[in-house]
Amino acid sequence: MKKLSMKQKRGLLLLHLIFSSILLGTMVGFLLLSITAANTGEEGVLKACYTAMHVLAKTTVRASTIGTVVTGVLLSVWTR
């Protein structure tokens, strides 16, 4: 099995941390949008919250989840 050099390992770890932080930030955004949607009485705000969550789920969540899993697996396979 191929081992990574220290520079390659740091680069892969940096990518993993970037994807993970994007995912964490998106989940915080989901939490805030959910709280806002639960506590509002206005139809426009409710629709805007759910629309924003739908857009985030289709784009950012998918990409960051795939990136986190792929870089995590590569780190576990290519390092000790």
Coordinates of C-alpha atoms in Angstrom, one line a residue:
M1 CA 0.0 0.0 0.0
K2 CA 1.3 3.5 -0.9
K3 CA 2.2 5.8 2.0
L4 CA 1.9 9.5 1.8
S5 CA 4.7 12.0 2.4
M6 CA 4.3 14.5 5.2
K7 CA 3.5 17.3 2.7
Q8 CA 0.9 15.1 0.9
K9 CA -0.6 14.1 4.3
R10 CA -0.9 17.7 5.4
G11 CA -2.6 18.7 2.1
L12 CA -5.1 15.8 2.4
L13 CA -5.8 16.6 6.0
L14 CA -6.3 20.3 5.1
L15 CA -8.9 19.3 2.4
H16 CA -10.6 17.0 5.0
L17 CA -10.8 19.9 7.5
I18 CA -12.1 22.3 4.9
F19 CA -14.9 19.9 3.8
S20 CA -15.8 19.1 7.5
S21 CA -16.0 22.8 8.4
I22 CA -18.2 23.5 5.4
L23 CA -20.5 20.7 6.5
L24 CA -20.5 22.0 10.1
G25 CA -21.3 25.5 9.0
T26 CA -24.1 24.3 6.8
M27 CA -25.6 22.3 9.7
V28 CA -25.5 25.4 11.9
G29 CA -27.3 27.3 9.2
F30 CA -29.9 24.5 9.0
L31 CA -30.4 24.8 12.7
L32 CA -31.0 28.5 12.6
L33 CA -33.3 28.3 9.6
S34 CA -35.3 25.5 11.4
I35 CA -35.6 27.6 14.5
T36 CA -36.7 30.6 12.5
A37 CA -39.3 28.5 10.6
A38 CA -40.7 27.0 13.8
N39 CA -41.1 30.3 15.5
T40 CA -42.6 32.4 12.6
G41 CA -46.2 33.0 11.8
E42 CA -45.6 34.6 8.4
E43 CA -46.0 32.4 5.3
G44 CA -43.3 34.2 3.3
V45 CA -40.7 33.7 6.0
L46 CA -41.6 30.1 6.4
K47 CA -41.4 29.5 2.6
A48 CA -38.1 31.3 2.4
C49 CA -36.6 29.2 5.2
Y50 CA -37.6 25.9 3.6
T51 CA -36.5 27.1 0.2
A52 CA -33.0 28.0 1.5
M53 CA -32.7 24.7 3.3
H54 CA -33.7 22.9 0.1
V55 CA -31.0 24.8 -1.9
L56 CA -28.4 24.0 0.7
A57 CA -29.3 20.3 0.8
K58 CA -29.0 20.0 -3.0
T59 CA -25.6 21.8 -3.2
T60 CA -23.5 22.3 -0.2
V61 CA -24.5 19.3 1.9
R62 CA -24.0 16.9 -0.9
A63 CA -20.6 18.2 -1.9
S64 CA -19.2 18.6 1.6
T65 CA -20.4 15.2 2.7
I66 CA -18.9 13.4 -0.3
G67 CA -15.6 15.4 0.1
T68 CA -15.5 14.6 3.8
V69 CA -16.1 10.9 3.3
V70 CA -13.6 10.6 0.4
T71 CA -10.8 12.4 2.1
G72 CA -11.4 10.6 5.4
V73 CA -11.2 7.2 3.7
L74 CA -8.1 8.2 1.8
L75 CA -6.5 9.4 5.1
S76 CA -7.3 6.2 6.8
V77 CA -6.0 4.0 3.9
W78 CA -2.8 6.0 3.1
T79 CA -1.6 6.7 6.6
R80 CA -0.7 4.6 9.6

